[in-house]
mmCIF file of C-alpha atoms and ligand atoms in Angstrom:
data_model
loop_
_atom_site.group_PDB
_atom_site.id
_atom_site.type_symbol
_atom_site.label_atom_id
_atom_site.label_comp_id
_atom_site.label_asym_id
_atom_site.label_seq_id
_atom_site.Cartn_x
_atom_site.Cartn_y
_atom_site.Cartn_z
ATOM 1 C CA UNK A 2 -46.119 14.638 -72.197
ATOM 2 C CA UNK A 3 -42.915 14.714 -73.909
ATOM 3 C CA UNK A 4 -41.756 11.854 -75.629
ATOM 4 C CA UNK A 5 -38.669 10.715 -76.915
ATOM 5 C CA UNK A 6 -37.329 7.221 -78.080
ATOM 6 C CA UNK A 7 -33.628 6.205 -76.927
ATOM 7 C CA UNK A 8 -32.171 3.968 -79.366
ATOM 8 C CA UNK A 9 -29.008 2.195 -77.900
ATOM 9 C CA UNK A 10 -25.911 1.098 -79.384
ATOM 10 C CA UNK A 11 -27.073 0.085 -83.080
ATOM 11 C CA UNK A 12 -23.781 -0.109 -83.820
ATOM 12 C CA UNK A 13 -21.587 -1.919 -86.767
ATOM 13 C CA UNK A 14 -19.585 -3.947 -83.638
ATOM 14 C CA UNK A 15 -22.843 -4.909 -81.803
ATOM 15 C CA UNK A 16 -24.315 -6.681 -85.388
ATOM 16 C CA UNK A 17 -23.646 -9.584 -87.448
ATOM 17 C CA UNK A 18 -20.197 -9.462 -88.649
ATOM 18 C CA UNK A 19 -19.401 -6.957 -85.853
ATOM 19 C CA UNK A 20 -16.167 -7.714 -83.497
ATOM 20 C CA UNK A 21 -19.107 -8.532 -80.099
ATOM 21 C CA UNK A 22 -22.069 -9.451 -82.690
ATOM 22 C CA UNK A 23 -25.123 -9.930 -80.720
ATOM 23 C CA UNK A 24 -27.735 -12.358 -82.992
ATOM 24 C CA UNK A 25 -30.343 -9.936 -84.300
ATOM 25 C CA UNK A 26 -28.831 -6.656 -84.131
ATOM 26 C CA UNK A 27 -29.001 -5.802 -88.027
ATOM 27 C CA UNK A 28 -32.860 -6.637 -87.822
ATOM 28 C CA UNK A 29 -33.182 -4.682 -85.438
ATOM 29 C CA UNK A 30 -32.046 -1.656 -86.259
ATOM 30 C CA UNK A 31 -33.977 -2.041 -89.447
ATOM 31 C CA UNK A 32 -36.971 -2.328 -87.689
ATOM 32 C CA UNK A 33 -36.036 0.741 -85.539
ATOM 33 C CA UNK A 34 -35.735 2.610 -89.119
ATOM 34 C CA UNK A 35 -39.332 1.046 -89.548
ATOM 35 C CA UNK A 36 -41.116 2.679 -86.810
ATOM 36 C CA UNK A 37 -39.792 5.616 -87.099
ATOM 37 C CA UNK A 38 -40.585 6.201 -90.856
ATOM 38 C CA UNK A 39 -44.177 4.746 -90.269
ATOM 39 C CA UNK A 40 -44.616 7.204 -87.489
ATOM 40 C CA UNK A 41 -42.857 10.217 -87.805
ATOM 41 C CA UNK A 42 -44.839 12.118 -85.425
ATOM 42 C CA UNK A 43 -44.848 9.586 -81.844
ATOM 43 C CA UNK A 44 -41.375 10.959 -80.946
ATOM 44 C CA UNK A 45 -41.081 14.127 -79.774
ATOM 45 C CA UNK A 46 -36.882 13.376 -80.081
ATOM 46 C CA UNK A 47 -34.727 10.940 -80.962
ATOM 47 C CA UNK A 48 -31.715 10.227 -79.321
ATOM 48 C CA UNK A 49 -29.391 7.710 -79.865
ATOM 49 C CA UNK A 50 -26.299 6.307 -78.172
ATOM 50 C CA UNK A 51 -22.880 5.143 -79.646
ATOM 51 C CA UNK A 52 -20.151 3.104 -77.225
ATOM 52 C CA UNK A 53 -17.242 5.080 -78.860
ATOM 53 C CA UNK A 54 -13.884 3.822 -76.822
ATOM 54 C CA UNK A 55 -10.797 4.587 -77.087
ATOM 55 C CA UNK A 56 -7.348 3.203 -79.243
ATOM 56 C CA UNK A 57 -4.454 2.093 -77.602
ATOM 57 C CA UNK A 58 -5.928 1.332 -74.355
ATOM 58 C CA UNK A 59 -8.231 -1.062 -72.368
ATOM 59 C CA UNK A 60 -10.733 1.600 -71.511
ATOM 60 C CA UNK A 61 -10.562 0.346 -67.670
ATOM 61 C CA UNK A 62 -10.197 -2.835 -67.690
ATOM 62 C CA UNK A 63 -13.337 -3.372 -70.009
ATOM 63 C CA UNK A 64 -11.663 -4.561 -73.121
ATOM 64 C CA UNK A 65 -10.324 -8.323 -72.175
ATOM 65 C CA UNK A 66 -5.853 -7.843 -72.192
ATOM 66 C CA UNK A 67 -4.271 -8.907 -74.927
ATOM 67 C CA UNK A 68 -3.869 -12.908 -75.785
ATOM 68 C CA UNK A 69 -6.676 -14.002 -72.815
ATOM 69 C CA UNK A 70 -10.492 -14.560 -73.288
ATOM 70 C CA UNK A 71 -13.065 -12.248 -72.353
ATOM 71 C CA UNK A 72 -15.422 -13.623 -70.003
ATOM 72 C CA UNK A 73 -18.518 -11.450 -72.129
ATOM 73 C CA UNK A 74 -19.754 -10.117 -68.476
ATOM 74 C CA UNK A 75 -17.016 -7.580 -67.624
ATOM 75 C CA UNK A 76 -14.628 -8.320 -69.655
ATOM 76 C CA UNK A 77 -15.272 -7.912 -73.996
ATOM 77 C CA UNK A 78 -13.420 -7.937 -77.236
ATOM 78 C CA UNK A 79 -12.370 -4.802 -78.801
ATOM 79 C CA UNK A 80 -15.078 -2.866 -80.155
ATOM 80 C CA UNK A 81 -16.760 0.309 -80.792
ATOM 81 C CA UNK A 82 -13.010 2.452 -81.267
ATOM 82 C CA UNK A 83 -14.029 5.990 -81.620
ATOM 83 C CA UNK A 84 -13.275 6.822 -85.493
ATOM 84 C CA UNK A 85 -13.596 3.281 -86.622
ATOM 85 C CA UNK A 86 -16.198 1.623 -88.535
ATOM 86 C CA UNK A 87 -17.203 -0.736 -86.089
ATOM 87 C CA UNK A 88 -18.331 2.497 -84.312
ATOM 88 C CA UNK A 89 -20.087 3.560 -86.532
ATOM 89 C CA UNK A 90 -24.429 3.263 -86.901
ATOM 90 C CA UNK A 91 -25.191 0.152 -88.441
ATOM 91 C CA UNK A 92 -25.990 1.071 -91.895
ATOM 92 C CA UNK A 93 -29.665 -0.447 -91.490
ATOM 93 C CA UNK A 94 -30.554 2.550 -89.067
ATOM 94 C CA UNK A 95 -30.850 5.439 -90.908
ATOM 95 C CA UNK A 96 -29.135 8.058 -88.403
ATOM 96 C CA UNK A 97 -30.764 10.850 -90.304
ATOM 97 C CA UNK A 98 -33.862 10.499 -88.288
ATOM 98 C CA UNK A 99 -31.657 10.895 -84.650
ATOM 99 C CA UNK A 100 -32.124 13.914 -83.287
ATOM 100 C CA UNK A 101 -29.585 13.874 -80.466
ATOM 101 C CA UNK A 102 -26.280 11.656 -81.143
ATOM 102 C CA UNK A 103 -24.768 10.476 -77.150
ATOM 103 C CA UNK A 104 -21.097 8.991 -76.896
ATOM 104 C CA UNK A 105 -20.004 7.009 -73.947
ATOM 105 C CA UNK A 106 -17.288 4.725 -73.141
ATOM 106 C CA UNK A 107 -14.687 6.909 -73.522
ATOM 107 C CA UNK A 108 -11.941 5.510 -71.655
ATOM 108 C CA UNK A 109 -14.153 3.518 -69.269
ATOM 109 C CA UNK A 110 -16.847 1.013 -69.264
ATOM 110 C CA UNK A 111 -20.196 2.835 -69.878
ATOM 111 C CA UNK A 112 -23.147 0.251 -70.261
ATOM 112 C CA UNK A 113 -25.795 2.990 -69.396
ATOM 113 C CA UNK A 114 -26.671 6.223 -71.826
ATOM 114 C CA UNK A 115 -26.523 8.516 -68.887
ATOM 115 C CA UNK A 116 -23.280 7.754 -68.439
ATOM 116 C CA UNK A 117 -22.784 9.801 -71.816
ATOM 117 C CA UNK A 118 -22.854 12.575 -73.688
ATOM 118 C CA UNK A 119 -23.411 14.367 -76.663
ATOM 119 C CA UNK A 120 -20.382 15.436 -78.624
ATOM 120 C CA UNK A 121 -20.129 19.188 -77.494
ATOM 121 C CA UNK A 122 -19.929 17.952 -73.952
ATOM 122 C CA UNK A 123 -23.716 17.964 -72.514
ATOM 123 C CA UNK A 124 -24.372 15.271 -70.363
ATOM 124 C CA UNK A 125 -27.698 13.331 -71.019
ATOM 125 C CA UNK A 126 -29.856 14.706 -67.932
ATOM 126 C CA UNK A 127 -29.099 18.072 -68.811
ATOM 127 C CA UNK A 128 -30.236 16.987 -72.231
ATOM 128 C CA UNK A 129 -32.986 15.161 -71.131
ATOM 129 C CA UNK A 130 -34.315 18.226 -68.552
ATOM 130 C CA UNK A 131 -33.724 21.073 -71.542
ATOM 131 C CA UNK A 132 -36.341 19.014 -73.800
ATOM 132 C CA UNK A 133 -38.632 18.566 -70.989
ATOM 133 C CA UNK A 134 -39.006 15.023 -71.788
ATOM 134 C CA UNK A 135 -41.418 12.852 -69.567
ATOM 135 C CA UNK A 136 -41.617 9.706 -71.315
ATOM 136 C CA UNK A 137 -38.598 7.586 -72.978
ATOM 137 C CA UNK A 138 -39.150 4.298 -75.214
ATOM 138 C CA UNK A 139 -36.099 2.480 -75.484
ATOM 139 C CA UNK A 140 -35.043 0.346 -77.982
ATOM 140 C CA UNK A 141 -31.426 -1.274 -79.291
ATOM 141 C CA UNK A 142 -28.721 -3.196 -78.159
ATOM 142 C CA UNK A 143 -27.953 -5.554 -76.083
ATOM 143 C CA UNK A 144 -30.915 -5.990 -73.868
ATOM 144 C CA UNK A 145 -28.676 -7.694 -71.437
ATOM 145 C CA UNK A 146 -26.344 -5.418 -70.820
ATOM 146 C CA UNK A 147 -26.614 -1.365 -72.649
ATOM 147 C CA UNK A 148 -30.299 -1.664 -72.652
ATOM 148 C CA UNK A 149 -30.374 -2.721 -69.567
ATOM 149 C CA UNK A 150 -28.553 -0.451 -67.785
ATOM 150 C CA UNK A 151 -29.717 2.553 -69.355
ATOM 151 C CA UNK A 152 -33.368 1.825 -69.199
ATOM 152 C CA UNK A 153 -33.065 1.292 -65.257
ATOM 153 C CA UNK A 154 -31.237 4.491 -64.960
ATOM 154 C CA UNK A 155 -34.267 6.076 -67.038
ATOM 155 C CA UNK A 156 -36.529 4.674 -64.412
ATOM 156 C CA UNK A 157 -34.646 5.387 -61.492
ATOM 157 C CA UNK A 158 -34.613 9.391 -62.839
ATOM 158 C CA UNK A 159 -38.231 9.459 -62.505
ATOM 159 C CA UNK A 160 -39.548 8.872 -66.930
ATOM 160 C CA UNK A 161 -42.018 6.683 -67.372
ATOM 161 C CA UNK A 162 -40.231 3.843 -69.521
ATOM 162 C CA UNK A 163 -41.167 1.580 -72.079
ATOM 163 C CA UNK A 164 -39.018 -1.183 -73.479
ATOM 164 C CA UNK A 165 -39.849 -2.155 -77.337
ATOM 165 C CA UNK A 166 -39.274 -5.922 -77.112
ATOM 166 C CA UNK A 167 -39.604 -6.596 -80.402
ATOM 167 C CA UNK A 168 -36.359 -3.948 -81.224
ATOM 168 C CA UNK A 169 -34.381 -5.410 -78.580
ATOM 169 C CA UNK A 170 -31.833 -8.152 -79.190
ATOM 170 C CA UNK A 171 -29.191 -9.386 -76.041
ATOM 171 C CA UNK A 172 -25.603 -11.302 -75.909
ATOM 172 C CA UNK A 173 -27.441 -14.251 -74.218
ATOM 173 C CA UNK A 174 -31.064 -15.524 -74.300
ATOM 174 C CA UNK A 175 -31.137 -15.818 -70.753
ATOM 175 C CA UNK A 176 -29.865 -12.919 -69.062
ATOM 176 C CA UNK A 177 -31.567 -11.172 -71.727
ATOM 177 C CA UNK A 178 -35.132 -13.103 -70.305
ATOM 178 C CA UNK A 179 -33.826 -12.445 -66.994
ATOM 179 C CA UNK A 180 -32.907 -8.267 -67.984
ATOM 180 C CA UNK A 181 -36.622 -8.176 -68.885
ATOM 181 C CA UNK A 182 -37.823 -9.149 -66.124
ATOM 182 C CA UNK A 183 -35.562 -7.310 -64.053
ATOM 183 C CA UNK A 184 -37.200 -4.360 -66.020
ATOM 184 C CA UNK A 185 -40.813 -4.931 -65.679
ATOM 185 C CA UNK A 186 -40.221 -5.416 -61.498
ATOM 186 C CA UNK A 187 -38.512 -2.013 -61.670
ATOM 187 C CA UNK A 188 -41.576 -0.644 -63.382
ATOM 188 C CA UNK A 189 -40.457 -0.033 -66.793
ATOM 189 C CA UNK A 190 -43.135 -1.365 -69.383
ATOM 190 C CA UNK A 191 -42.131 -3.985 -71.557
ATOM 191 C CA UNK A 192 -44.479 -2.894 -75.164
HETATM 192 ZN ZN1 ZN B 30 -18.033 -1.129 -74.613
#
């Protein structure tokens, strides 16, 4: 078995004080800093994942246009501009215990970590397949959406998944309920 832990989105943007603050995001990446200083040794890798869009445009639609509302389903405040401080790791994680750092959402819409890569270009499978990993934790932000989407992905490309509950945090209480369940019938483990 080959372990590693996913942590998604634990960014400035996604926190309290953050342009699409989700409630709980700054505790949670503290506790993700937690775990992982309390057990150095359960992951085999950690890799995280940053939204990282781009300036100047409305990366497909996904950013709401300028002067109307987003709806917060498709359509989202700016956030998460690559080179910005809202894209950066919230300062609570300490991102000198990732391993692997993943960008997505460049241009585009990209709720799930396989849609990304790491910054020399290697996409996540190919990542994921190199380290011969079996078995993915996933942790991070926003269970509703990011978490979500990349922890279904995990399970539909055959690791055995586990969702930390307690170091999850969503937009909405219930689509995030509804996300976990959603998980748990698609055979991820909810820990
Ligand atoms: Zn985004």
């Amino acid at each position: 078995m080959t372990k590693a832990l996913f942590i998604i989105d634990v960014q400035n943007d996604f926190c309290e004080g953050g342009s699409l603050a989700v409630t709980g995001g700054a505790a949670v990446a503290t506790g993700i800093t937690e775990l992982l200083r309390s057990k150095p040794s359960i992951y085999d890798f950690v890799i995280a994942s940053r939204d990282w869009h781009d300036a100047g445009n409305d990366n497909g639609g996904h950013f709401a246009a300028v002067g109307e509302s987003p709806d917060y389903v498709h359509t989202w405040p700016v956030h998460c501009v690559s080179g910005t401080s809202g894209a950066e790791y919230h300062p609570n994680l300490d991102s000198t215990l990732v391993d692997f750092h993943i960008i997505k959402g460049m241009g585009k819409p990209s709720y799930s970590i396989f849609e990304g890569q790491t910054p020399d270009g290697v996409n996540l499978k190919a990542l994921l397949g190199y380290l011969n990993v079996t078995d993915i934790d996933v942790v991070g932000l926003a269970t509703d959406y990011c978490v979500l989407a990349s922890s279904l992905d995990a399970k539909n490309a055959g690791f055995n998944v586990t969702v930390i509950k307690d170091l999850v945090a969503g937009v909405a209480g219930e689509s995030s309920e509804k996300a976990l369940v959603t998980l748990a019938t698609a055979g991820c483990k909810i820990g």
